[in-house]
Coordinates of C-alpha atoms and ligand atoms in Angstrom, one line a residue:
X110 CA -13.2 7.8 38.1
X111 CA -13.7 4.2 38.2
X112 CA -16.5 4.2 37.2
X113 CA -17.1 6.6 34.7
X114 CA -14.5 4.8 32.8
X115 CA -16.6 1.6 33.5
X116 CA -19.7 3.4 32.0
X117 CA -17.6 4.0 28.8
X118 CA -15.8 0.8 28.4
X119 CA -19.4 -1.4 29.2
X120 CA -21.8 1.1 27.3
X121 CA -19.7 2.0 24.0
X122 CA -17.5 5.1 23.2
X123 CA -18.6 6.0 20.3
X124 CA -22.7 6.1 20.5
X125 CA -24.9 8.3 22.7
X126 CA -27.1 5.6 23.4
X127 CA -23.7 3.2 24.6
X128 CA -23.5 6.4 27.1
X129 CA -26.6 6.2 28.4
X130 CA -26.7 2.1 28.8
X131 CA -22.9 2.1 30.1
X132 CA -24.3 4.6 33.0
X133 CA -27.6 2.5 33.6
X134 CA -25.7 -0.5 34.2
X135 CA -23.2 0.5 36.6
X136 CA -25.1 3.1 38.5
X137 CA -27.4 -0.3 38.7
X138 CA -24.4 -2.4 39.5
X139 CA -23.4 -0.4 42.0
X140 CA -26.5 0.2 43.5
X141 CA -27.1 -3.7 44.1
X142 CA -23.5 -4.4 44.9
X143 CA -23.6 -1.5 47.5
X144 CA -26.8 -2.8 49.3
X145 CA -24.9 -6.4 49.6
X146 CA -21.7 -5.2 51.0
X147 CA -23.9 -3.1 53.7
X148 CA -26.7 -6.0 54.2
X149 CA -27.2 -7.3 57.6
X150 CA -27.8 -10.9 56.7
X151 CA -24.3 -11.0 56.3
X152 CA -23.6 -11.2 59.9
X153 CA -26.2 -13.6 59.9
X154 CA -24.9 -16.5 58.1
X155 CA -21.1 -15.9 59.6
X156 CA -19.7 -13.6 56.8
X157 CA -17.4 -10.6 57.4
X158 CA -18.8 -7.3 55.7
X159 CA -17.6 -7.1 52.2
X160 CA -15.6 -4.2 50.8
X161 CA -14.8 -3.9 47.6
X162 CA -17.3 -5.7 46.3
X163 CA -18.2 -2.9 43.9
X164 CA -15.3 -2.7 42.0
X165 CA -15.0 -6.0 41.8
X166 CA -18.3 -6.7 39.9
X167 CA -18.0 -3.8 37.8
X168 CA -14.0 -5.1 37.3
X169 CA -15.4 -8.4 35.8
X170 CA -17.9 -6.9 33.6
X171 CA -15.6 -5.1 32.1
X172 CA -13.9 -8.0 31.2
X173 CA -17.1 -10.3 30.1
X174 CA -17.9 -6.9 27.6
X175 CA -14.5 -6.4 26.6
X176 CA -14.4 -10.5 25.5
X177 CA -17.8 -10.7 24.5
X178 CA -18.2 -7.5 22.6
X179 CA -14.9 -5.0 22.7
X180 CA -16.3 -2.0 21.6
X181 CA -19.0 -2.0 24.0
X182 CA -22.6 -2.8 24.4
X183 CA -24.0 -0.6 21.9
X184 CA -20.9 -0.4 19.5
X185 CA -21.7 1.6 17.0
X186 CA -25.6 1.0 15.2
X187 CA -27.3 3.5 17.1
X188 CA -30.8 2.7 17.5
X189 CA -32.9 4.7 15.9
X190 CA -37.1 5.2 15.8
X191 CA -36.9 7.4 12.5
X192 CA -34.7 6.4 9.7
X193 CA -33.5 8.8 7.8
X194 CA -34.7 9.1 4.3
X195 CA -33.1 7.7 1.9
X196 CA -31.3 10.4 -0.5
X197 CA -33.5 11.6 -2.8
X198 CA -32.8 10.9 -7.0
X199 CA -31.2 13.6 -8.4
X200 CA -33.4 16.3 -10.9
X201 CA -31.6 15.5 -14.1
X202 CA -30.3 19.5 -14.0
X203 CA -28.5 18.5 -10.2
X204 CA -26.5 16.1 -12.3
X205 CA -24.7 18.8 -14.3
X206 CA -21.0 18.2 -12.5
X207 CA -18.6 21.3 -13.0
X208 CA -16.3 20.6 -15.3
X209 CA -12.8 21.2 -14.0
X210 CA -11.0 20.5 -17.4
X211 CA -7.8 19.5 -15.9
X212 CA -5.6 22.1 -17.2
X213 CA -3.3 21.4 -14.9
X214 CA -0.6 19.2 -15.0
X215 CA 0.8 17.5 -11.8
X216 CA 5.0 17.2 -12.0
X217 CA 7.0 15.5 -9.4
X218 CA 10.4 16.6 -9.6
X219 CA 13.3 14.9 -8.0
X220 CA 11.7 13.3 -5.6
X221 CA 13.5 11.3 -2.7
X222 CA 13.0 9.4 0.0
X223 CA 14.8 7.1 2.7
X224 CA 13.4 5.3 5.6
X225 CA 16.1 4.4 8.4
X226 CA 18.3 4.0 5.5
X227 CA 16.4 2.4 3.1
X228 CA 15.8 4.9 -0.2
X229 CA 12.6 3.9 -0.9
X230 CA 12.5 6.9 -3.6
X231 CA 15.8 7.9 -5.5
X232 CA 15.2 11.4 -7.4
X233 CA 12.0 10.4 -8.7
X234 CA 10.6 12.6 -11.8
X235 CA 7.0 11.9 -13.6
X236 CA 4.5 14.3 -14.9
X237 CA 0.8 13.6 -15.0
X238 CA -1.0 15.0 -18.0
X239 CA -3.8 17.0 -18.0
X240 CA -6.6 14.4 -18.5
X241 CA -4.4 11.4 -19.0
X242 CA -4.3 8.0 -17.4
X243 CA -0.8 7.2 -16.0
X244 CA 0.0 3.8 -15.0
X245 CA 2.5 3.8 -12.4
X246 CA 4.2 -0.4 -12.2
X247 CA 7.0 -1.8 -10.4
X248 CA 7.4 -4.7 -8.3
X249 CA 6.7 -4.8 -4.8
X250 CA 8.8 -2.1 -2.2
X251 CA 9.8 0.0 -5.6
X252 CA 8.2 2.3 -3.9
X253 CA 4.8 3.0 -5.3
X254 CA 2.6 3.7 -2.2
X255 CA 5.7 5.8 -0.7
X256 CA 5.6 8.1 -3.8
X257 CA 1.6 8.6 -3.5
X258 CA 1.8 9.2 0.3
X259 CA 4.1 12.1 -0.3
X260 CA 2.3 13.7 -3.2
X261 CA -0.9 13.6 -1.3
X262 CA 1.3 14.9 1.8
X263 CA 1.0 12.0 4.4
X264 CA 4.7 11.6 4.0
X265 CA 7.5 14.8 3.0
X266 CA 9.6 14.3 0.8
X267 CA 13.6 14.4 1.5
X268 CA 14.2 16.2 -1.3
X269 CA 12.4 17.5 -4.3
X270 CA 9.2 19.4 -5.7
X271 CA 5.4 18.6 -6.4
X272 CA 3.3 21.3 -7.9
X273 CA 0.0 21.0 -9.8
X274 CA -0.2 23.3 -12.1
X275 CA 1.7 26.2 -10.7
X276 CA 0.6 25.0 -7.0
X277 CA 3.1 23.7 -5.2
X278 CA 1.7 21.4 -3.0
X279 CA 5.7 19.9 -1.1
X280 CA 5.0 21.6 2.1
X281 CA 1.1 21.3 2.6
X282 CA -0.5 19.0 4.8
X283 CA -2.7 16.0 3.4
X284 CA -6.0 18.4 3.6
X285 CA -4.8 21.2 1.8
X286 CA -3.5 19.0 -0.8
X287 CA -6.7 17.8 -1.3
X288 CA -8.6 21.1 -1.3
X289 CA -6.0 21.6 -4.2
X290 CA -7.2 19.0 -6.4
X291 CA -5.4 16.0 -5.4
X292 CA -7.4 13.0 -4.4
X293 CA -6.3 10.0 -3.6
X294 CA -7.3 6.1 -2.4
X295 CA -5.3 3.9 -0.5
X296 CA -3.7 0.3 -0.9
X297 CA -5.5 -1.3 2.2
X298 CA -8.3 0.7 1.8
X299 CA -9.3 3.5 4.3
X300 CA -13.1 3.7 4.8
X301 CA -14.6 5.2 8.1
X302 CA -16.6 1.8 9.2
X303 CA -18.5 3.1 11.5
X304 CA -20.3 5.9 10.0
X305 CA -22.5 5.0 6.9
X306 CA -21.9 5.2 3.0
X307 CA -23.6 8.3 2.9
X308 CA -21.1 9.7 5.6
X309 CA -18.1 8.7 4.1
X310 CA -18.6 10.3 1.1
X311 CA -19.7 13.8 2.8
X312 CA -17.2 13.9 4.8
X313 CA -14.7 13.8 1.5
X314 CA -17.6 16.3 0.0
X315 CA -17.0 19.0 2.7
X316 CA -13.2 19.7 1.7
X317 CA -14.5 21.8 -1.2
X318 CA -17.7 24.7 -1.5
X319 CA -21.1 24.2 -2.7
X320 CA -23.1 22.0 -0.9
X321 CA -22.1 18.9 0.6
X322 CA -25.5 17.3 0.6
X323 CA -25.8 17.9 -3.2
X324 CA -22.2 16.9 -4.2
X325 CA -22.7 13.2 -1.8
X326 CA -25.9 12.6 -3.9
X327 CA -24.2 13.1 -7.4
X328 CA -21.4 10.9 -6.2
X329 CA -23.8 8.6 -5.1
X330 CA -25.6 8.0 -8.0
X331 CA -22.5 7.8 -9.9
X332 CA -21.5 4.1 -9.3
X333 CA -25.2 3.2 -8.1
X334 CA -23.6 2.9 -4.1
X335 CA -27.0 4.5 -3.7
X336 CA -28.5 1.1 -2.5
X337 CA -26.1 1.1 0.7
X338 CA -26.2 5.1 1.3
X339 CA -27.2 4.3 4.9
X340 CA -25.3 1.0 5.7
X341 CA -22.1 1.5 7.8
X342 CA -19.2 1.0 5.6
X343 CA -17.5 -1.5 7.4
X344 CA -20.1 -4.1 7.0
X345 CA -20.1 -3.8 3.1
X346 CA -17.7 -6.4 0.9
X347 CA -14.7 -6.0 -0.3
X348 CA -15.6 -4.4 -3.4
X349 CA -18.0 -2.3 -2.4
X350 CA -15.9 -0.7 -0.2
X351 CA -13.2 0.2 -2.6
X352 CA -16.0 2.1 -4.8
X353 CA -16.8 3.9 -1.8
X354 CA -13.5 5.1 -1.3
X355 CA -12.9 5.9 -4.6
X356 CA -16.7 7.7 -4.4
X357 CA -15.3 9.5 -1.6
X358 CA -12.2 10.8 -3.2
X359 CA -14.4 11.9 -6.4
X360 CA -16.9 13.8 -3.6
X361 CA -13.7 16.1 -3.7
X362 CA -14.3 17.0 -7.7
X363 CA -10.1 16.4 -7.7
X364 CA -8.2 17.1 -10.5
X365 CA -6.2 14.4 -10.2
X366 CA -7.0 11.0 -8.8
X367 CA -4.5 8.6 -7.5
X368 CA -5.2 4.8 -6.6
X369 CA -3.4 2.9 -4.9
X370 CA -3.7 -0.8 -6.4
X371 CA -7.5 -0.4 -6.5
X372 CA -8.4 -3.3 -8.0
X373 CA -6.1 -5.6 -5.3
X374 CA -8.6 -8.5 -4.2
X375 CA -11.1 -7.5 -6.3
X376 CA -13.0 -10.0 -8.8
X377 CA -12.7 -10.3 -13.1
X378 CA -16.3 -8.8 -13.0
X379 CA -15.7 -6.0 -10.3
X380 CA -12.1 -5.1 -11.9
X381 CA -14.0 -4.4 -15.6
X382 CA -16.3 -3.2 -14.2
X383 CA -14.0 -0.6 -12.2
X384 CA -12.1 -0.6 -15.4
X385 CA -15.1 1.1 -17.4
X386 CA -16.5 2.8 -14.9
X387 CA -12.8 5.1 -14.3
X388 CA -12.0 5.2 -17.8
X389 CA -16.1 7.2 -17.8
X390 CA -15.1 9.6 -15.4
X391 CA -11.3 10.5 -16.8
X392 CA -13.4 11.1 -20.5
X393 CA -16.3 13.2 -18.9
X394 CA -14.8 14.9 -16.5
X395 CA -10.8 15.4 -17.6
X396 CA -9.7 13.9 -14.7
X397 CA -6.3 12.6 -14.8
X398 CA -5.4 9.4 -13.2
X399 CA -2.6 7.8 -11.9
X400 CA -3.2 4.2 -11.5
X401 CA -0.6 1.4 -9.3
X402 CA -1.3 -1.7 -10.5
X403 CA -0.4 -5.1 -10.6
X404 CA -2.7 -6.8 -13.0
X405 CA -0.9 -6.3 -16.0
X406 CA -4.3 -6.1 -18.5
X407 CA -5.9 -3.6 -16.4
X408 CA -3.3 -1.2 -16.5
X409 CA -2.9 -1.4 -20.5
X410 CA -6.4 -1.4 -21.1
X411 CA -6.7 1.4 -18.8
X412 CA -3.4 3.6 -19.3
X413 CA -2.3 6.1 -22.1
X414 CA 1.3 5.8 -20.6
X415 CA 3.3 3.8 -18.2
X416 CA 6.1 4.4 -15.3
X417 CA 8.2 1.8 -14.1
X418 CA 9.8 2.2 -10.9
X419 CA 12.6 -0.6 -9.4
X420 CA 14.3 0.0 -6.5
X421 CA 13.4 3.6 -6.2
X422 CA 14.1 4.8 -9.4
X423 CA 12.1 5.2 -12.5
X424 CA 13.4 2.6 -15.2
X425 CA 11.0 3.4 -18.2
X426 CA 8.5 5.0 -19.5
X427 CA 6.7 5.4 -22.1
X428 CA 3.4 3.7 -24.4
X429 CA 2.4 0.7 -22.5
X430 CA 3.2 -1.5 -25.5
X431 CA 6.5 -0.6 -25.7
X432 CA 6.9 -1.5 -22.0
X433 CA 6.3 -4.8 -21.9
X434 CA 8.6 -5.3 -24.5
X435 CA 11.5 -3.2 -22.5
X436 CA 15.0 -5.4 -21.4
X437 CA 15.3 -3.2 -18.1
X438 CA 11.4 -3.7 -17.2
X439 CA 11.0 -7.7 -17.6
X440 CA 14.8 -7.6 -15.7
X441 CA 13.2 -6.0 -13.1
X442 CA 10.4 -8.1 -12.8
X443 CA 12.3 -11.3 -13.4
X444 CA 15.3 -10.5 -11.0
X445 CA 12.6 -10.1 -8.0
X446 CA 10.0 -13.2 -9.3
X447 CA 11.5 -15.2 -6.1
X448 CA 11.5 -12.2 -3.5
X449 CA 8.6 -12.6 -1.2
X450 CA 5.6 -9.9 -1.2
X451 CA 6.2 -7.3 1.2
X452 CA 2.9 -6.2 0.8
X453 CA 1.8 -4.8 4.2
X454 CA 4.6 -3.3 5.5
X455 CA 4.9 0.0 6.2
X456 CA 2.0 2.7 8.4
X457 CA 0.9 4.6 5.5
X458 CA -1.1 2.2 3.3
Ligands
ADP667 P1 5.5 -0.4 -3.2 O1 4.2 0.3 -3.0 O2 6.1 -0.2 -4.6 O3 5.3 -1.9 -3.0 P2 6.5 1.0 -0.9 O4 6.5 2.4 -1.3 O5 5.4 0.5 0.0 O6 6.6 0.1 -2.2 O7 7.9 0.7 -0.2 C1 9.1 1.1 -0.7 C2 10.2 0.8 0.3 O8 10.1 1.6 1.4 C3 10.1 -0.6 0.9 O9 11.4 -1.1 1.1 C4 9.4 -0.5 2.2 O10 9.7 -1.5 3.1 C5 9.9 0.9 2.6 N1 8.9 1.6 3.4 C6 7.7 2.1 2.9 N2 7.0 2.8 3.9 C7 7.8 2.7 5.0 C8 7.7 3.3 6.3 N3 6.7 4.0 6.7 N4 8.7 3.0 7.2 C9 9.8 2.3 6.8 N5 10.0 1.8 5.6 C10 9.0 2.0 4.7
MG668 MG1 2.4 -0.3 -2.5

């Protein structure tokens, strides 16, 4: 038992070929270890035989690997002899994308929420519109993320409805809600690092029929992530990988899209350019959006219509204009300047 866990721990868990070297190495360990604690010399030179010698070698190479390199010896770039192909351009009549023409509108309906006594959401209504942009605002722990994770169902509600169109989607678990149209990023963004762009995105392209293969590629030459296809995701920057995710979500074809501060740490460049590039996709396609953001410009340049949340509660809504100019919004925002960002807090991100 020993040592097959040894073999996993020193090779890599998550490769074949970490497998195959963990199991080299300690069978080859052991081997040498075996012959010294049985050697005859030993008695030669005044030493006791050894036992245990064994587990103590393999012991301490566990700990060299798991300080030198803690997922392993051969982590996670399997070595390969052919690379795959890169994906192949798209004929220009593959690039035809079904048209969904959101016809459906997405309603949340007194939605609420409490966490060990905090209310994080208090009887929360909002409708997306077919094909609209929604800006959703509100200073930090209004509870933002809290209302995405239950729409796309990573959290249930306490209380309340969400349907899109006459879907309702309160009950279903995160998978189905995204077979039903909903598609979604998240704050601290969610990539799978270990398997490649390409990956990623089929992974997302799976969830609905056709073929997967074809939908990655369209998605892929979407935002030109084409470059990267085959580099793991968790080695790409920062911005990069938010495209992917948000590449990922679109693999889905959703209806609606929701993202989760998406341009957070991202550049003036890469946050126009995300700007554009979603303002593209919500006039080709229909898709509605609902946006969480911070950066005031890129939510009015972006949205049709804003929500405010505070505390919980929706405080306003309406044209973003109108909203900046609104007592209750700039109260809320004033009367927490001095709180400190609260951020990361929270599992569902
Ligand atoms: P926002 O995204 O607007 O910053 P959140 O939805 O993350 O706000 O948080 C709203 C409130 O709910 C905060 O007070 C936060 O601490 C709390 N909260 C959020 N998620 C959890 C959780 N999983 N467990 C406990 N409290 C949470
Ligand atoms: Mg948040």
């Amino acid at each position: 038992m020993f040592s097959l866990l040894a073999m996993g721990i020193l090779g890599g868990m998550s490769t074949l070929s970490g497998a195959v070297a963990g199991a080299l190495v300690v069978t080859a360990l052991s081997e040498v270890t075996r012959r010294i604690e049985g050697a005859p010399w030993l008695e030669s030179v005044g030493l006791p035989p050894l036992f245990g010698l064994t587990q103590i070698v393999l012991a301490v190479a566990i700990l060299f690997v798991m300080y030198r390199r803690p997922d392993g010896l051969i982590a996670w770039r399997e070595p390969t002899w052919r690379r795959p192909a890169p994906p192949t351009p798209l004929a220009p009549s593959e690039m035809i994308v079904e048209n969904r023409i959101a016809s459906k509108t997405l309603r949340i309906a007194a939605v609420s929420k409490s966490f060990d006594g905090v209310q994080a959401l208090n009887a929360v209504s909002l409708e997306i519109r077919a094909g609209e942009a929604l800006g959703l605002i509100g200073p930090n722990g209004s509870g933002k993320t809290t209302l995405v994770n239950i729409v796309s169902g990573v959290l249930g509600a306490d209380i309340g409805t969400v349907a899109l169109g006459d879907v309702a989607l309160t009950t279903l678990p995160p998978h189905r809600v995204a077979a039903a149209g909903v598609a979604r990023t998240f704050q601290n963004i969610r990539v799978f690092e270990h398997l490649s762009v390409y990956d990623n995105i089929r992974v997302a392209a799976l969830v609905r029929d056709g073929d997967p293969d074809l939908a990655t590629r369209r998605v892929l030459a979407e935002p030109d992530l084409d470059d990267v296809a085959l580099t793991p995701a968790g080695s790409l920057a920062y911005g990069v990988r938010r495209r992917v995710e948000i590449a990922r979500a679109l693999a889905m074809n959703p209806v609606v899209l929701l993202l989760d501060e998406p341009t957070a740490r991202m550049n003036e460049v890469e946050t126009a350019d995300l700007a554009r590039r979603l303002k593209d996709l919500q006039r080709r396609q229909g898709l509605s959006l609902l946006v969480i953001e911070h950066d005031q410009s890129f939510v009015r340049s972006m949205c049709d219509r804003l929500v405010v949340l505070s505390q919980g509660s929706v405080i306003a809504e309406g044209a973003p204009e109108a909203i900046r100019r609104d007592p209750a919004v700039i109260e809320a925002y004033l009367g927490r300047r001095h709180t400190k960002h609260d951020d990361n807090r929270g599992v569902d991100k």
